[in-house]
PDB file of C-alpha atoms and ligand atoms in Angstrom:
ATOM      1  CA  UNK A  23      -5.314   2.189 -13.074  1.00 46.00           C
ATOM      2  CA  UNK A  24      -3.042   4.265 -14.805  1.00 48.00           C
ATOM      3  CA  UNK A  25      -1.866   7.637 -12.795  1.00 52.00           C
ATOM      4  CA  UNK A  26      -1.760  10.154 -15.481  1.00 70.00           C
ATOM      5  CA  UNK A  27      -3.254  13.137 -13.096  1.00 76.00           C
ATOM      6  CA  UNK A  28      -0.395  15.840 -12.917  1.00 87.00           C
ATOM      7  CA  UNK A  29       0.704  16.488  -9.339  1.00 91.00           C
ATOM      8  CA  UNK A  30      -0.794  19.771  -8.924  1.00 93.00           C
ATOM      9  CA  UNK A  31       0.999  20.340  -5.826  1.00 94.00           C
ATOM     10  CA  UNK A  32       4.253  19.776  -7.930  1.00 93.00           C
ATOM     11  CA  UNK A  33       3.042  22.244 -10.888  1.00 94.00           C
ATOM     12  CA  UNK A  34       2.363  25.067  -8.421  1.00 95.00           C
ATOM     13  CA  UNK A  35       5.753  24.033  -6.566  1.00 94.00           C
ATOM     14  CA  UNK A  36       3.869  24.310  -3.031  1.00 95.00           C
ATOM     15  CA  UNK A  37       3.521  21.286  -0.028  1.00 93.00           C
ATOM     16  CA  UNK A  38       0.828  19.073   0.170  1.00 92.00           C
ATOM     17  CA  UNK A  39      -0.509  21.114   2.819  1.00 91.00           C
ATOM     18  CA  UNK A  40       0.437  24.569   1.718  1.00 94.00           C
ATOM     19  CA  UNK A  41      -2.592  26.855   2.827  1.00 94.00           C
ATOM     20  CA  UNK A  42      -5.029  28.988   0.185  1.00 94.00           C
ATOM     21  CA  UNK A  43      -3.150  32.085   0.645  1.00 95.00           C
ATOM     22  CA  UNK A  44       0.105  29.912  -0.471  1.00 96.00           C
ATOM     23  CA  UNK A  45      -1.329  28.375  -3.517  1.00 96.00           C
ATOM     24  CA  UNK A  46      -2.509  31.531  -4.950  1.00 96.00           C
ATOM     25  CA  UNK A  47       0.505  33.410  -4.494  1.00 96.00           C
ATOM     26  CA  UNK A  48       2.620  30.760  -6.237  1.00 96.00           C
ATOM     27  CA  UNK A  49      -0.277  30.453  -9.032  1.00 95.00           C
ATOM     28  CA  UNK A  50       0.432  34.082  -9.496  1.00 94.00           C
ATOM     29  CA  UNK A  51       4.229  34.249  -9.661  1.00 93.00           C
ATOM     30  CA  UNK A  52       3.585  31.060 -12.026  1.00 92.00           C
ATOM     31  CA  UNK A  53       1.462  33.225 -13.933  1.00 90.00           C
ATOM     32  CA  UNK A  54       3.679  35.846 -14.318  1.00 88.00           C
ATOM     33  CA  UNK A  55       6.500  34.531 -15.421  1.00 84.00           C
ATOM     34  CA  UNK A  56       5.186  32.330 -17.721  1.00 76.00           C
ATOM     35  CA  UNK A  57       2.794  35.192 -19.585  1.00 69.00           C
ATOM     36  CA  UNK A  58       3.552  35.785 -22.963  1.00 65.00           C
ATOM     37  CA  UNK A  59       4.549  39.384 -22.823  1.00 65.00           C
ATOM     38  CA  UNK A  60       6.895  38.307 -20.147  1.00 59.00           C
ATOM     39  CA  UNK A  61       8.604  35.480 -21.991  1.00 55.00           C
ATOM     40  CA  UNK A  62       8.931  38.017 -24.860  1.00 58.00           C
ATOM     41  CA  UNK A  63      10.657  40.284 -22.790  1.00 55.00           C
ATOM     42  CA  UNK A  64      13.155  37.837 -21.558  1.00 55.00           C
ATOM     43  CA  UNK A  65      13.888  36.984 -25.336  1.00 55.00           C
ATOM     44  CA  UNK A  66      12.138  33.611 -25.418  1.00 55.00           C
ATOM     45  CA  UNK A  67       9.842  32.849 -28.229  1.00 54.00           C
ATOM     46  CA  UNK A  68       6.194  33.473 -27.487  1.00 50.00           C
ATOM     47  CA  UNK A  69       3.625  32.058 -28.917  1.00 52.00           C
ATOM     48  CA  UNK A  70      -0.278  33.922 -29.003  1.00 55.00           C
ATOM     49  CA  UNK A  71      -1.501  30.649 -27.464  1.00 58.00           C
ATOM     50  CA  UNK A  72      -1.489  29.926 -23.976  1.00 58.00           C
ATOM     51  CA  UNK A  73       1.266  27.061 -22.885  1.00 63.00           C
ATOM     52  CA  UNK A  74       0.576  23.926 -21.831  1.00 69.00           C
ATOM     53  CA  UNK A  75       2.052  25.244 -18.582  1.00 84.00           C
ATOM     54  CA  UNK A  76      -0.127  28.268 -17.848  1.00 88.00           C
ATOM     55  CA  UNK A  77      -3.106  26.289 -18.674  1.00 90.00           C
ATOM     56  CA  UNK A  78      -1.686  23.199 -16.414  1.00 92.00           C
ATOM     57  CA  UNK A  79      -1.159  26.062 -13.775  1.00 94.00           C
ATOM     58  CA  UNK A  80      -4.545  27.664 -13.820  1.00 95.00           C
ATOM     59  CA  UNK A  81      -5.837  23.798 -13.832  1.00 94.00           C
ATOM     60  CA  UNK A  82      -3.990  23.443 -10.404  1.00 95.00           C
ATOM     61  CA  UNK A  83      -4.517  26.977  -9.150  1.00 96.00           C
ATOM     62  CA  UNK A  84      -8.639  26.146  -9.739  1.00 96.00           C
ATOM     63  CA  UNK A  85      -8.629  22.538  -8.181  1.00 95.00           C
ATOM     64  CA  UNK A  86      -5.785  23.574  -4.877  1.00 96.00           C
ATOM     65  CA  UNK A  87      -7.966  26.573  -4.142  1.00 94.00           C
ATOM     66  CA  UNK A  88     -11.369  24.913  -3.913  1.00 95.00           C
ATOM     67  CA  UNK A  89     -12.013  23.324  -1.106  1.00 93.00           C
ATOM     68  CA  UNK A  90     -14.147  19.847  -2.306  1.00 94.00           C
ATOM     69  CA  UNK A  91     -11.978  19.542  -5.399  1.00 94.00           C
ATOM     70  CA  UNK A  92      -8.796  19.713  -3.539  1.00 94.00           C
ATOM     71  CA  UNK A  93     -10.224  17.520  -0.895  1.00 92.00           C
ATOM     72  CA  UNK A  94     -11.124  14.694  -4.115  1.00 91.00           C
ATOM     73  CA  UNK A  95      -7.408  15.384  -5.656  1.00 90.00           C
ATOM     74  CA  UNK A  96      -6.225  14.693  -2.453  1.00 88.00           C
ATOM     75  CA  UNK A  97      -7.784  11.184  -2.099  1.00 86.00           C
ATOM     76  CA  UNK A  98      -7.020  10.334  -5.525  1.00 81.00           C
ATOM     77  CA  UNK A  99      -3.889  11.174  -6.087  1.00 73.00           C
ATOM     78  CA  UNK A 100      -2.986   9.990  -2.751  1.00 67.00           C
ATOM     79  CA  UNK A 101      -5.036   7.284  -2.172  1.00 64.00           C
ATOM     80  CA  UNK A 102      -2.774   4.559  -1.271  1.00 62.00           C
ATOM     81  CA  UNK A 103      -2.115   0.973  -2.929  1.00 65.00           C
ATOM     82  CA  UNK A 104      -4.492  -1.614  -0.880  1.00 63.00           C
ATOM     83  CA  UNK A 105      -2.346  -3.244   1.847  1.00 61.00           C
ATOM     84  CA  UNK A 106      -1.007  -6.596   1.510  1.00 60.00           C
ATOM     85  CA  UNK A 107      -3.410  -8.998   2.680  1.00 61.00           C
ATOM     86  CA  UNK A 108      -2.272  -9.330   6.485  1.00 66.00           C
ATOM     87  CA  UNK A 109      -0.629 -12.307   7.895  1.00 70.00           C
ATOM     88  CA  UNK A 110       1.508 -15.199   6.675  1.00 76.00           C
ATOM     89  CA  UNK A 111      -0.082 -16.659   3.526  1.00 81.00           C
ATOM     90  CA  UNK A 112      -2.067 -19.709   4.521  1.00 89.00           C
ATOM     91  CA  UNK A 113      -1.019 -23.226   1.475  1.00 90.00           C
ATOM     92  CA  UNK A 114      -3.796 -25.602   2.831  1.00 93.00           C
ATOM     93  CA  UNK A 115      -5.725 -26.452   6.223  1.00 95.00           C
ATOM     94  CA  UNK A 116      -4.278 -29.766   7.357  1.00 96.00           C
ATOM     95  CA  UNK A 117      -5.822 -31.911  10.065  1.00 96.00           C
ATOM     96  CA  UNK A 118      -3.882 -33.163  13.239  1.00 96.00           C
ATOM     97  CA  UNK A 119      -5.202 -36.497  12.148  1.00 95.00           C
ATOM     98  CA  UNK A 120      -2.902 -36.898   9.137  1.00 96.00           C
ATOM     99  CA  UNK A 121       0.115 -35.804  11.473  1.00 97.00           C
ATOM    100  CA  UNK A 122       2.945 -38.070  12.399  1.00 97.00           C
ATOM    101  CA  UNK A 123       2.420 -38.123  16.173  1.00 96.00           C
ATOM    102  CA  UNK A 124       5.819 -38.345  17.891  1.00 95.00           C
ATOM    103  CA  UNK A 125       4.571 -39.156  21.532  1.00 92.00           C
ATOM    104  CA  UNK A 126       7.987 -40.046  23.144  1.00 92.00           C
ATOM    105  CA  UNK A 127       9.629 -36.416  22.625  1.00 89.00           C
ATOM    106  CA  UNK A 128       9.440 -33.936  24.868  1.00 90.00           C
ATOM    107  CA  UNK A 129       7.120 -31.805  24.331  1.00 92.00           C
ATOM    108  CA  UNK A 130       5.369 -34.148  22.204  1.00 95.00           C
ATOM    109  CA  UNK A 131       5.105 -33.098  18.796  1.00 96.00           C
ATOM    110  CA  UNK A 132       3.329 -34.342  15.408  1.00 97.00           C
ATOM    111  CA  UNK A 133       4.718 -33.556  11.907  1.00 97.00           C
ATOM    112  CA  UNK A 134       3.641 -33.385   8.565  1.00 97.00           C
ATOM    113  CA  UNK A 135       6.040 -33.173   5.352  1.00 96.00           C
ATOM    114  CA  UNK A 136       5.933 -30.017   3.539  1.00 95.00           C
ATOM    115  CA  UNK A 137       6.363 -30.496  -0.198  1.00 93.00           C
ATOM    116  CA  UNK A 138       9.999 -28.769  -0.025  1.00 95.00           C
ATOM    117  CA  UNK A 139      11.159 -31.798   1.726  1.00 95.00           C
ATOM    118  CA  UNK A 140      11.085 -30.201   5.397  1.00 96.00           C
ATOM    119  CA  UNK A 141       8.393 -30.447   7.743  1.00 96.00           C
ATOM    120  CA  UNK A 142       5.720 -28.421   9.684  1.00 97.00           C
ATOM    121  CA  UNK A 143       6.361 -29.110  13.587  1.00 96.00           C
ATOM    122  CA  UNK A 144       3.688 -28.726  16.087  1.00 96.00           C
ATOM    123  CA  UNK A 145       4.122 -29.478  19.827  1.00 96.00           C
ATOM    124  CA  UNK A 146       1.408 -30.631  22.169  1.00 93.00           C
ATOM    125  CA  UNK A 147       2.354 -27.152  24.182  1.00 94.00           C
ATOM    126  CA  UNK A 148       1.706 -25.280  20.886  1.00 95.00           C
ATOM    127  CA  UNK A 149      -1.720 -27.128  20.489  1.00 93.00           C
ATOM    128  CA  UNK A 150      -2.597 -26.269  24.075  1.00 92.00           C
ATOM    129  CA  UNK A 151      -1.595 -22.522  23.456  1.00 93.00           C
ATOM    130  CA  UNK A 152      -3.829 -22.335  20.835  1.00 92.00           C
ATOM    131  CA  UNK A 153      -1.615 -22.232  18.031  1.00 93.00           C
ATOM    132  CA  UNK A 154      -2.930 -23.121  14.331  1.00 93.00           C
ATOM    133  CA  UNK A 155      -0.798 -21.574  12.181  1.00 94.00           C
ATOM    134  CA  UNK A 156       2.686 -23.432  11.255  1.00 95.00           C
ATOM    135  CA  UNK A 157       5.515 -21.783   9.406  1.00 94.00           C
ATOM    136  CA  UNK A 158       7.958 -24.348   7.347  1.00 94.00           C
ATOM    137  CA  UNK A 159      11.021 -23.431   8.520  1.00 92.00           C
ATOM    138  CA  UNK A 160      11.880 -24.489   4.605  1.00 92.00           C
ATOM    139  CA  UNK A 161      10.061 -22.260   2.466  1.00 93.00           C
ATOM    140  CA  UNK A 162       8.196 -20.190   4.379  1.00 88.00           C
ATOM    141  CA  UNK A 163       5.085 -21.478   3.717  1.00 91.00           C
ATOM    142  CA  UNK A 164       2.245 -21.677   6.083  1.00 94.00           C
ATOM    143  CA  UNK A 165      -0.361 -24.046   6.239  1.00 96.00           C
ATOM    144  CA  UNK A 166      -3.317 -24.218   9.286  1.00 95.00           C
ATOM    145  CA  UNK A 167      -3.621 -27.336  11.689  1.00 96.00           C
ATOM    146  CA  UNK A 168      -7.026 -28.327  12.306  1.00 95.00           C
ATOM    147  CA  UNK A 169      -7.676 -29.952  15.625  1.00 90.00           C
ATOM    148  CA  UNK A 170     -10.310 -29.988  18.158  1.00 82.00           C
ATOM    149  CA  UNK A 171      -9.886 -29.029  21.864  1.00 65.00           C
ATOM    150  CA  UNK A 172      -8.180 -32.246  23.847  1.00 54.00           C
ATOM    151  CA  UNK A 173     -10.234 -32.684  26.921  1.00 55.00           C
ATOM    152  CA  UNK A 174      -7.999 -34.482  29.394  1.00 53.00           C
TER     153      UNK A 174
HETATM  154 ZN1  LIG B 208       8.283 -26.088   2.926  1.00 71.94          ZN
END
């Protein structure tokens, strides 16, 4: 969705959390100095139709100083970009069963190739910890190890 919503906070030049009396003050001194008359009088050319500005101004003066509408301004203008889905990014579950056991190391371990040519490593500690979730130290990909509890 396209942000085309001026920052009122910007137009009126106050902070995000500039209080009512603030906001109406600088919608005033806005006001002022962009008035016709007033432009006239500093030489600029006026025109009999109100400015984009003023009318931008009085649009953020009447959203900022009402409560509800500056509360829904605030959430959508604000309202921040969904998070990046939390933790690693999982390729494919993998059983323990299609692992290459490796029973003399210590710890014992079981691999499985990664398609980049390395290989995910899991230890018989790791398994016992709990862990589930293996990191190729390759590409960074993760994949899940699916394994049931060992009972001894
Ligand atoms: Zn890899």
């Amino acid at each position: 969705m396209a942000q085309t919503q001026p920052d009122y906070y910007a137009v009126l030049g106050v902070a995000r959390d500039a209080p009512d009396s603030e906001i109406t003050q600088a919608w005033r001194r806005l006001v002022l100095v962009s008035h016709p008359d007033k432009q006239q009088a500093a030489g600029k050319s006026a025109s009999p139709e109100p400015s984009n500005d003023i009318v931008l101004i009085n649009e953020a003066r009447a959203v900022l100083s009402d409560p509800a509408k500056r509360a829904a301004f605030d959430a959508q203008y604000e309202a921040p970009r969904p998070p990046p889905a939390a933790g690693p990014r999982i390729r494919e579950h993998v059983s323990l069963e299609v692992f290459t056991p490796h029973p003399v190391d210590e710890p014992e371990k079981y691999t499985h190739p990664c398609r980049c040519g390395h290989e995910y490593v899991v230890t018989i500690d790791d398994l016992e910890a709990g862990v589930d979730v293996l990191g190729c130290p390759g590409c960074g990909e993760y994949i899940v190890v699916e394994y049931e509890e060992v009972e001894e």
